[in-house]
């Protein structure tokens, strides 16, 4: 055991007996009969726990406590106090003592108190480490960007992170909406509480409601147990409502109520519960046009869209391609244990010109694939997928002909969907998987392109 305990007690017999006992338990033990000397020792040695008498001639245990804490807030102080003066010990705990123990000291009890203090300390430092790891992994540092378009996104996101304002993140598939949502959470004061995501496209309407709000036992056939919903799991934290455009109208009303009243009810219950939840919603659909055609409630749209963050498609911020390629090269060469130096000039040229209908996710996949396939430390044209060499629709479209650009992107999308359907033997679930989109999203696209 590498815990150092400093025992402070003016009665020498007591001091020796406690110190001897703790030393036998395997702790490194330091002793002092005088508080002033204890402070000197604590200044010179790495002391984890100070076990101190309350009533001493020079200064009280509480005075020693505050002097110790002032120099080193991490030191844990346990107060030993006579049975009659427990109240002063409680006072000491309010001032930051870890625990107290009554005198005469029961050694068995002392052992438990020390163990609990050490265990709690370990948990606290572990928790702290975990939190920094999380915020490093998911905070804004994890978002690679160089373009001015992304700088603007990061600037807005950075400013709203600390607030509880509802944020609506829009952008095409794969632009990094979830990444930004996580960064908002992990750089906010709520980061110690849960980040909970719910994907509205992944669940049928009936399940979505109890997924969000939970249900009481017996609320409907099959509800054989009480179930907490995502709103409850996200208490104190952030609820990420992904693909919010897919929420059916009937549920939109209920979501609106939560946003307005900050309370919700489990399905089958009439007892409202407070919802201390920060909402971040995302969609790759055009909610404004959905509002116009009546498939999305205007009032809900305005409640969600308090702050809106639009992440531009990758083809509109090509400056981000080189640093993204770099980051993905590092990540995947590490993951696959391959030595990769970089890309040939032609390969990089092709990546710079490609249109990326799947945005950053597609670039990520391309780099990953090419690392797997590559037989040399330099990735060449041959390691890249064929589609990368299709002429970039945007690059040869003169200004003012945006329509033809969109048309080409749509034609490309259509082709990808057809390809996936063929590969999947026309099984939609499978095709959606291949494309990396939800089945509902696929059905929406099929309808949009009049494919059946
Ligand atoms: N700026 C970025 N830096 C690093 N990685 C990124 C960046 N943007 C996106 N990614 C990566 O691209 C992938 C897709 O991002 P994400 O899941 O956040 O996109 P999305 O917009 O939510 O997509 P979808 O609409 O399909 O759900 C993830 O693996 C993410 O880590
Ligand atoms: Mg997403």
PDB file of N, CA, C and O and ligand atoms in Angstrom, residues 140-146 150 154 169-182 199 240 242-243 282-284 311 314 317 320 323-324 327-328 331-332 358-365 435-438 441, ligand 1:
ATOM      1  N   UNK A 140     -14.280  19.673 -28.493  1.00  0.00           N
ATOM      2  CA  UNK A 140     -14.017  20.340 -29.763  1.00  0.00           C
ATOM      3  C   UNK A 140     -12.658  19.963 -30.345  1.00  0.00           C
ATOM      4  O   UNK A 140     -12.436  20.075 -31.536  1.00  0.00           O
ATOM      5  N   UNK A 141     -11.757  19.494 -29.472  1.00  0.00           N
ATOM      6  CA  UNK A 141     -10.432  19.110 -29.959  1.00  0.00           C
ATOM      7  C   UNK A 141     -10.504  17.968 -30.964  1.00  0.00           C
ATOM      8  O   UNK A 141      -9.637  17.821 -31.807  1.00  0.00           O
ATOM      9  N   UNK A 142     -11.537  17.148 -30.834  1.00  0.00           N
ATOM     10  CA  UNK A 142     -11.670  15.991 -31.729  1.00  0.00           C
ATOM     11  C   UNK A 142     -12.213  16.357 -33.104  1.00  0.00           C
ATOM     12  O   UNK A 142     -12.277  15.513 -33.986  1.00  0.00           O
ATOM     13  N   UNK A 143     -12.633  17.603 -33.266  1.00  0.00           N
ATOM     14  CA  UNK A 143     -13.180  18.020 -34.558  1.00  0.00           C
ATOM     15  C   UNK A 143     -12.065  18.648 -35.389  1.00  0.00           C
ATOM     16  O   UNK A 143     -11.513  19.669 -35.014  1.00  0.00           O
ATOM     17  N   UNK A 144     -11.756  17.992 -36.496  1.00  0.00           N
ATOM     18  CA  UNK A 144     -10.684  18.495 -37.345  1.00  0.00           C
ATOM     19  C   UNK A 144     -11.254  19.560 -38.269  1.00  0.00           C
ATOM     20  O   UNK A 144     -12.280  19.329 -38.912  1.00  0.00           O
ATOM     21  N   UNK A 145     -10.621  20.719 -38.329  1.00  0.00           N
ATOM     22  CA  UNK A 145     -11.127  21.735 -39.239  1.00  0.00           C
ATOM     23  C   UNK A 145     -10.062  22.766 -39.548  1.00  0.00           C
ATOM     24  O   UNK A 145      -9.157  23.013 -38.753  1.00  0.00           O
ATOM     25  N   UNK A 146     -10.174  23.339 -40.723  1.00  0.00           N
ATOM     26  CA  UNK A 146      -9.214  24.345 -41.155  1.00  0.00           C
ATOM     27  C   UNK A 146      -9.921  25.434 -41.960  1.00  0.00           C
ATOM     28  O   UNK A 146      -9.437  26.545 -42.056  1.00  0.00           O
ATOM     29  N   UNK A 150     -15.916  26.044 -41.341  1.00  0.00           N
ATOM     30  CA  UNK A 150     -15.961  25.276 -40.093  1.00  0.00           C
ATOM     31  C   UNK A 150     -15.572  26.144 -38.902  1.00  0.00           C
ATOM     32  O   UNK A 150     -16.050  25.925 -37.793  1.00  0.00           O
ATOM     33  N   UNK A 154     -17.547  26.231 -35.447  1.00  0.00           N
ATOM     34  CA  UNK A 154     -16.902  26.024 -34.150  1.00  0.00           C
ATOM     35  C   UNK A 154     -17.099  27.235 -33.244  1.00  0.00           C
ATOM     36  O   UNK A 154     -17.224  27.092 -32.032  1.00  0.00           O
ATOM     37  N   UNK A 169     -28.925  21.208 -35.223  1.00  0.00           N
ATOM     38  CA  UNK A 169     -27.774  21.058 -36.124  1.00  0.00           C
ATOM     39  C   UNK A 169     -28.276  20.484 -37.448  1.00  0.00           C
ATOM     40  O   UNK A 169     -28.912  19.429 -37.470  1.00  0.00           O
ATOM     41  N   UNK A 170     -28.028  21.198 -38.530  1.00  0.00           N
ATOM     42  CA  UNK A 170     -28.447  20.681 -39.826  1.00  0.00           C
ATOM     43  C   UNK A 170     -27.221  20.434 -40.692  1.00  0.00           C
ATOM     44  O   UNK A 170     -26.169  21.025 -40.482  1.00  0.00           O
ATOM     45  N   UNK A 171     -27.398  19.566 -41.648  1.00  0.00           N
ATOM     46  CA  UNK A 171     -26.295  19.260 -42.552  1.00  0.00           C
ATOM     47  C   UNK A 171     -26.556  17.926 -43.211  1.00  0.00           C
ATOM     48  O   UNK A 171     -27.294  17.092 -42.666  1.00  0.00           O
ATOM     49  N   UNK A 172     -25.940  17.743 -44.369  1.00  0.00           N
ATOM     50  CA  UNK A 172     -26.105  16.491 -45.097  1.00  0.00           C
ATOM     51  C   UNK A 172     -25.565  15.329 -44.278  1.00  0.00           C
ATOM     52  O   UNK A 172     -24.859  15.540 -43.290  1.00  0.00           O
ATOM     53  N   UNK A 173     -25.854  14.131 -44.727  1.00  0.00           N
ATOM     54  CA  UNK A 173     -25.356  12.957 -44.037  1.00  0.00           C
ATOM     55  C   UNK A 173     -23.823  12.958 -43.993  1.00  0.00           C
ATOM     56  O   UNK A 173     -23.168  13.343 -44.963  1.00  0.00           O
ATOM     57  N   UNK A 174     -23.271  12.581 -42.854  1.00  0.00           N
ATOM     58  CA  UNK A 174     -21.826  12.433 -42.725  1.00  0.00           C
ATOM     59  C   UNK A 174     -21.039  13.724 -42.555  1.00  0.00           C
ATOM     60  O   UNK A 174     -19.811  13.715 -42.614  1.00  0.00           O
ATOM     61  N   UNK A 175     -21.713  14.835 -42.313  1.00  0.00           N
ATOM     62  CA  UNK A 175     -20.980  16.099 -42.179  1.00  0.00           C
ATOM     63  C   UNK A 175     -20.416  16.295 -40.765  1.00  0.00           C
ATOM     64  O   UNK A 175     -19.606  17.189 -40.544  1.00  0.00           O
ATOM     65  N   UNK A 176     -20.870  15.478 -39.811  1.00  0.00           N
ATOM     66  CA  UNK A 176     -20.332  15.587 -38.456  1.00  0.00           C
ATOM     67  C   UNK A 176     -21.317  16.156 -37.449  1.00  0.00           C
ATOM     68  O   UNK A 176     -20.918  16.730 -36.442  1.00  0.00           O
ATOM     69  N   UNK A 177     -22.613  15.947 -37.698  1.00  0.00           N
ATOM     70  CA  UNK A 177     -23.625  16.508 -36.797  1.00  0.00           C
ATOM     71  C   UNK A 177     -23.522  15.899 -35.397  1.00  0.00           C
ATOM     72  O   UNK A 177     -23.559  16.603 -34.394  1.00  0.00           O
ATOM     73  N   UNK A 178     -23.371  14.578 -35.352  1.00  0.00           N
ATOM     74  CA  UNK A 178     -23.299  13.927 -34.045  1.00  0.00           C
ATOM     75  C   UNK A 178     -22.010  14.321 -33.312  1.00  0.00           C
ATOM     76  O   UNK A 178     -21.996  14.510 -32.099  1.00  0.00           O
ATOM     77  N   UNK A 179     -20.952  14.445 -34.084  1.00  0.00           N
ATOM     78  CA  UNK A 179     -19.670  14.857 -33.509  1.00  0.00           C
ATOM     79  C   UNK A 179     -19.798  16.221 -32.818  1.00  0.00           C
ATOM     80  O   UNK A 179     -19.322  16.421 -31.700  1.00  0.00           O
ATOM     81  N   UNK A 180     -20.473  17.156 -33.493  1.00  0.00           N
ATOM     82  CA  UNK A 180     -20.658  18.490 -32.927  1.00  0.00           C
ATOM     83  C   UNK A 180     -21.579  18.418 -31.701  1.00  0.00           C
ATOM     84  O   UNK A 180     -21.329  19.070 -30.681  1.00  0.00           O
ATOM     85  N   UNK A 181     -22.624  17.591 -31.786  1.00  0.00           N
ATOM     86  CA  UNK A 181     -23.542  17.449 -30.651  1.00  0.00           C
ATOM     87  C   UNK A 181     -22.781  16.967 -29.419  1.00  0.00           C
ATOM     88  O   UNK A 181     -22.965  17.477 -28.308  1.00  0.00           O
ATOM     89  N   UNK A 182     -21.907  15.984 -29.606  1.00  0.00           N
ATOM     90  CA  UNK A 182     -21.125  15.459 -28.482  1.00  0.00           C
ATOM     91  C   UNK A 182     -20.178  16.526 -27.943  1.00  0.00           C
ATOM     92  O   UNK A 182     -20.013  16.661 -26.731  1.00  0.00           O
ATOM     93  N   UNK A 199     -32.239   7.944 -32.003  1.00  0.00           N
ATOM     94  CA  UNK A 199     -32.359   8.127 -33.436  1.00  0.00           C
ATOM     95  C   UNK A 199     -33.803   7.894 -33.858  1.00  0.00           C
ATOM     96  O   UNK A 199     -34.307   6.784 -33.807  1.00  0.00           O
ATOM     97  N   UNK A 240     -29.654  13.977 -27.262  1.00  0.00           N
ATOM     98  CA  UNK A 240     -29.407  14.244 -28.670  1.00  0.00           C
ATOM     99  C   UNK A 240     -30.504  13.563 -29.490  1.00  0.00           C
ATOM    100  O   UNK A 240     -30.566  12.341 -29.548  1.00  0.00           O
ATOM    101  N   UNK A 242     -31.630  12.672 -32.782  1.00  0.00           N
ATOM    102  CA  UNK A 242     -31.064  12.573 -34.123  1.00  0.00           C
ATOM    103  C   UNK A 242     -32.171  12.309 -35.128  1.00  0.00           C
ATOM    104  O   UNK A 242     -33.138  11.627 -34.812  1.00  0.00           O
ATOM    105  N   UNK A 243     -32.012  12.832 -36.334  1.00  0.00           N
ATOM    106  CA  UNK A 243     -33.003  12.688 -37.403  1.00  0.00           C
ATOM    107  C   UNK A 243     -34.385  13.127 -36.910  1.00  0.00           C
ATOM    108  O   UNK A 243     -35.372  12.436 -37.075  1.00  0.00           O
ATOM    109  N   UNK A 282     -30.815  17.067 -34.451  1.00  0.00           N
ATOM    110  CA  UNK A 282     -30.107  17.116 -35.732  1.00  0.00           C
ATOM    111  C   UNK A 282     -30.993  16.564 -36.834  1.00  0.00           C
ATOM    112  O   UNK A 282     -31.877  15.741 -36.580  1.00  0.00           O
ATOM    113  N   UNK A 283     -30.765  17.055 -38.023  1.00  0.00           N
ATOM    114  CA  UNK A 283     -31.501  16.519 -39.167  1.00  0.00           C
ATOM    115  C   UNK A 283     -30.734  16.776 -40.456  1.00  0.00           C
ATOM    116  O   UNK A 283     -29.975  17.734 -40.557  1.00  0.00           O
ATOM    117  N   UNK A 284     -30.902  15.861 -41.416  1.00  0.00           N
ATOM    118  CA  UNK A 284     -30.315  16.136 -42.727  1.00  0.00           C
ATOM    119  C   UNK A 284     -31.423  16.530 -43.698  1.00  0.00           C
ATOM    120  O   UNK A 284     -31.240  16.610 -44.892  1.00  0.00           O
ATOM    121  N   UNK A 311     -23.893  22.704 -40.729  1.00  0.00           N
ATOM    122  CA  UNK A 311     -22.567  22.218 -41.101  1.00  0.00           C
ATOM    123  C   UNK A 311     -22.537  22.052 -42.616  1.00  0.00           C
ATOM    124  O   UNK A 311     -23.305  21.270 -43.173  1.00  0.00           O
ATOM    125  N   UNK A 314     -18.886  18.770 -47.288  1.00  0.00           N
ATOM    126  CA  UNK A 314     -17.426  18.794 -47.420  1.00  0.00           C
ATOM    127  C   UNK A 314     -16.991  19.455 -48.725  1.00  0.00           C
ATOM    128  O   UNK A 314     -15.967  20.133 -48.783  1.00  0.00           O
ATOM    129  N   UNK A 317     -16.137  23.008 -48.480  1.00  0.00           N
ATOM    130  CA  UNK A 317     -15.039  23.426 -47.584  1.00  0.00           C
ATOM    131  C   UNK A 317     -13.858  22.490 -47.807  1.00  0.00           C
ATOM    132  O   UNK A 317     -13.440  21.752 -46.909  1.00  0.00           O
ATOM    133  N   UNK A 320     -10.691  21.653 -45.651  1.00  0.00           N
ATOM    134  CA  UNK A 320     -10.673  20.695 -44.547  1.00  0.00           C
ATOM    135  C   UNK A 320     -10.171  19.320 -44.980  1.00  0.00           C
ATOM    136  O   UNK A 320      -9.857  18.482 -44.137  1.00  0.00           O
ATOM    137  N   UNK A 323      -6.287  18.266 -43.732  1.00  0.00           N
ATOM    138  CA  UNK A 323      -6.135  17.884 -42.321  1.00  0.00           C
ATOM    139  C   UNK A 323      -6.980  16.667 -41.936  1.00  0.00           C
ATOM    140  O   UNK A 323      -6.569  15.884 -41.077  1.00  0.00           O
ATOM    141  N   UNK A 324      -8.139  16.495 -42.583  1.00  0.00           N
ATOM    142  CA  UNK A 324      -8.956  15.317 -42.294  1.00  0.00           C
ATOM    143  C   UNK A 324      -8.233  14.052 -42.761  1.00  0.00           C
ATOM    144  O   UNK A 324      -8.167  13.060 -42.029  1.00  0.00           O
ATOM    145  N   UNK A 327      -5.577  13.241 -40.318  1.00  0.00           N
ATOM    146  CA  UNK A 327      -6.089  12.683 -39.060  1.00  0.00           C
ATOM    147  C   UNK A 327      -6.512  11.227 -39.259  1.00  0.00           C
ATOM    148  O   UNK A 327      -6.221  10.370 -38.423  1.00  0.00           O
ATOM    149  N   UNK A 328      -7.194  10.950 -40.387  1.00  0.00           N
ATOM    150  CA  UNK A 328      -7.663   9.579 -40.620  1.00  0.00           C
ATOM    151  C   UNK A 328      -6.489   8.640 -40.912  1.00  0.00           C
ATOM    152  O   UNK A 328      -6.494   7.476 -40.495  1.00  0.00           O
ATOM    153  N   UNK A 331      -5.053   7.798 -37.574  1.00  0.00           N
ATOM    154  CA  UNK A 331      -5.900   6.917 -36.796  1.00  0.00           C
ATOM    155  C   UNK A 331      -5.864   5.479 -37.333  1.00  0.00           C
ATOM    156  O   UNK A 331      -5.610   4.544 -36.601  1.00  0.00           O
ATOM    157  N   UNK A 332      -6.087   5.335 -38.660  1.00  0.00           N
ATOM    158  CA  UNK A 332      -6.238   3.979 -39.190  1.00  0.00           C
ATOM    159  C   UNK A 332      -4.908   3.260 -39.357  1.00  0.00           C
ATOM    160  O   UNK A 332      -4.863   2.043 -39.226  1.00  0.00           O
ATOM    161  N   UNK A 358     -21.195  11.542 -49.533  1.00  0.00           N
ATOM    162  CA  UNK A 358     -21.303  11.030 -48.151  1.00  0.00           C
ATOM    163  C   UNK A 358     -20.468  11.842 -47.175  1.00  0.00           C
ATOM    164  O   UNK A 358     -20.272  11.447 -46.021  1.00  0.00           O
ATOM    165  N   UNK A 359     -19.930  12.973 -47.660  1.00  0.00           N
ATOM    166  CA  UNK A 359     -19.195  13.918 -46.826  1.00  0.00           C
ATOM    167  C   UNK A 359     -18.036  13.311 -46.032  1.00  0.00           C
ATOM    168  O   UNK A 359     -17.357  12.427 -46.536  1.00  0.00           O
ATOM    169  N   UNK A 360     -17.826  13.789 -44.787  1.00  0.00           N
ATOM    170  CA  UNK A 360     -16.633  13.379 -44.046  1.00  0.00           C
ATOM    171  C   UNK A 360     -16.634  11.870 -43.792  1.00  0.00           C
ATOM    172  O   UNK A 360     -15.590  11.220 -43.844  1.00  0.00           O
ATOM    173  N   UNK A 361     -17.836  11.304 -43.576  1.00  0.00           N
ATOM    174  CA  UNK A 361     -17.877   9.870 -43.336  1.00  0.00           C
ATOM    175  C   UNK A 361     -17.335   9.124 -44.546  1.00  0.00           C
ATOM    176  O   UNK A 361     -16.599   8.149 -44.408  1.00  0.00           O
ATOM    177  N   UNK A 362     -17.668   9.629 -45.750  1.00  0.00           N
ATOM    178  CA  UNK A 362     -17.197   8.959 -46.962  1.00  0.00           C
ATOM    179  C   UNK A 362     -15.681   9.086 -47.091  1.00  0.00           C
ATOM    180  O   UNK A 362     -14.989   8.112 -47.403  1.00  0.00           O
ATOM    181  N   UNK A 363     -15.164  10.276 -46.789  1.00  0.00           N
ATOM    182  CA  UNK A 363     -13.710  10.467 -46.848  1.00  0.00           C
ATOM    183  C   UNK A 363     -13.021   9.534 -45.846  1.00  0.00           C
ATOM    184  O   UNK A 363     -12.001   8.914 -46.154  1.00  0.00           O
ATOM    185  N   UNK A 364     -13.619   9.431 -44.674  1.00  0.00           N
ATOM    186  CA  UNK A 364     -13.077   8.555 -43.635  1.00  0.00           C
ATOM    187  C   UNK A 364     -13.008   7.114 -44.157  1.00  0.00           C
ATOM    188  O   UNK A 364     -11.988   6.430 -44.023  1.00  0.00           O
ATOM    189  N   UNK A 365     -14.104   6.669 -44.792  1.00  0.00           N
ATOM    190  CA  UNK A 365     -14.142   5.303 -45.323  1.00  0.00           C
ATOM    191  C   UNK A 365     -13.121   5.101 -46.438  1.00  0.00           C
ATOM    192  O   UNK A 365     -12.496   4.048 -46.525  1.00  0.00           O
ATOM    193  N   UNK A 435     -25.420   1.576 -47.487  1.00  0.00           N
ATOM    194  CA  UNK A 435     -25.278   3.015 -47.707  1.00  0.00           C
ATOM    195  C   UNK A 435     -24.943   3.769 -46.419  1.00  0.00           C
ATOM    196  O   UNK A 435     -24.562   4.935 -46.442  1.00  0.00           O
ATOM    197  N   UNK A 436     -25.118   3.078 -45.295  1.00  0.00           N
ATOM    198  CA  UNK A 436     -24.848   3.743 -44.023  1.00  0.00           C
ATOM    199  C   UNK A 436     -25.916   4.759 -43.661  1.00  0.00           C
ATOM    200  O   UNK A 436     -25.652   5.762 -43.009  1.00  0.00           O
ATOM    201  N   UNK A 437     -27.143   4.538 -44.127  1.00  0.00           N
ATOM    202  CA  UNK A 437     -28.244   5.423 -43.741  1.00  0.00           C
ATOM    203  C   UNK A 437     -29.358   4.562 -43.144  1.00  0.00           C
ATOM    204  O   UNK A 437     -29.303   3.344 -43.223  1.00  0.00           O
ATOM    205  N   UNK A 438     -30.337   5.225 -42.520  1.00  0.00           N
ATOM    206  CA  UNK A 438     -31.411   4.456 -41.917  1.00  0.00           C
ATOM    207  C   UNK A 438     -32.360   3.978 -42.996  1.00  0.00           C
ATOM    208  O   UNK A 438     -32.396   4.509 -44.105  1.00  0.00           O
ATOM    209  N   UNK A 441     -34.766   6.641 -43.931  1.00  0.00           N
ATOM    210  CA  UNK A 441     -34.112   7.607 -44.805  1.00  0.00           C
ATOM    211  C   UNK A 441     -34.073   7.059 -46.242  1.00  0.00           C
ATOM    212  O   UNK A 441     -34.355   7.774 -47.210  1.00  0.00           O
TER     213      UNK A 441
HETATM  214  N1  LIG B   1     -14.597  17.603 -38.621  1.00  0.00           N
HETATM  215  C1  LIG B   1     -14.419  16.299 -38.395  1.00  0.00           C
HETATM  216  N2  LIG B   1     -13.277  15.858 -37.836  1.00  0.00           N
HETATM  217  C2  LIG B   1     -13.084  14.564 -37.610  1.00  0.00           C
HETATM  218  N3  LIG B   1     -13.970  13.605 -37.893  1.00  0.00           N
HETATM  219  C3  LIG B   1     -15.122  13.971 -38.449  1.00  0.00           C
HETATM  220  C4  LIG B   1     -15.421  15.342 -38.723  1.00  0.00           C
HETATM  221  N4  LIG B   1     -16.665  15.415 -39.249  1.00  0.00           N
HETATM  222  C5  LIG B   1     -17.130  14.160 -39.304  1.00  0.00           C
HETATM  223  N5  LIG B   1     -16.213  13.275 -38.827  1.00  0.00           N
HETATM  224  C6  LIG B   1     -16.368  11.815 -38.760  1.00  0.00           C
HETATM  225  O1  LIG B   1     -17.240  11.438 -39.812  1.00  0.00           O
HETATM  226  C7  LIG B   1     -18.159  10.465 -39.386  1.00  0.00           C
HETATM  227  C8  LIG B   1     -19.575  10.962 -39.541  1.00  0.00           C
HETATM  228  O2  LIG B   1     -19.834  11.987 -38.586  1.00  0.00           O
HETATM  229  P1  LIG B   1     -21.237  12.071 -37.828  1.00  0.00           P
HETATM  230  O3  LIG B   1     -21.732  10.722 -37.464  1.00  0.00           O
HETATM  231  O4  LIG B   1     -21.095  13.056 -36.742  1.00  0.00           O
HETATM  232  O5  LIG B   1     -22.101  12.653 -39.028  1.00  0.00           O
HETATM  233  P2  LIG B   1     -23.651  12.982 -39.101  1.00  0.00           P
HETATM  234  O6  LIG B   1     -23.763  14.317 -39.681  1.00  0.00           O
HETATM  235  O7  LIG B   1     -24.276  12.727 -37.782  1.00  0.00           O
HETATM  236  O8  LIG B   1     -24.144  11.921 -40.177  1.00  0.00           O
HETATM  237  P3  LIG B   1     -25.629  11.291 -40.404  1.00  0.00           P
HETATM  238  O9  LIG B   1     -26.498  12.382 -40.907  1.00  0.00           O
HETATM  239  O10 LIG B   1     -25.405  10.253 -41.455  1.00  0.00           O
HETATM  240  O11 LIG B   1     -26.060  10.739 -39.099  1.00  0.00           O
HETATM  241  C9  LIG B   1     -17.821  10.130 -37.954  1.00  0.00           C
HETATM  242  O12 LIG B   1     -16.982   9.000 -37.924  1.00  0.00           O
HETATM  243  C10 LIG B   1     -17.071  11.359 -37.492  1.00  0.00           C
HETATM  244  O13 LIG B   1     -16.152  11.030 -36.485  1.00  0.00           O
END
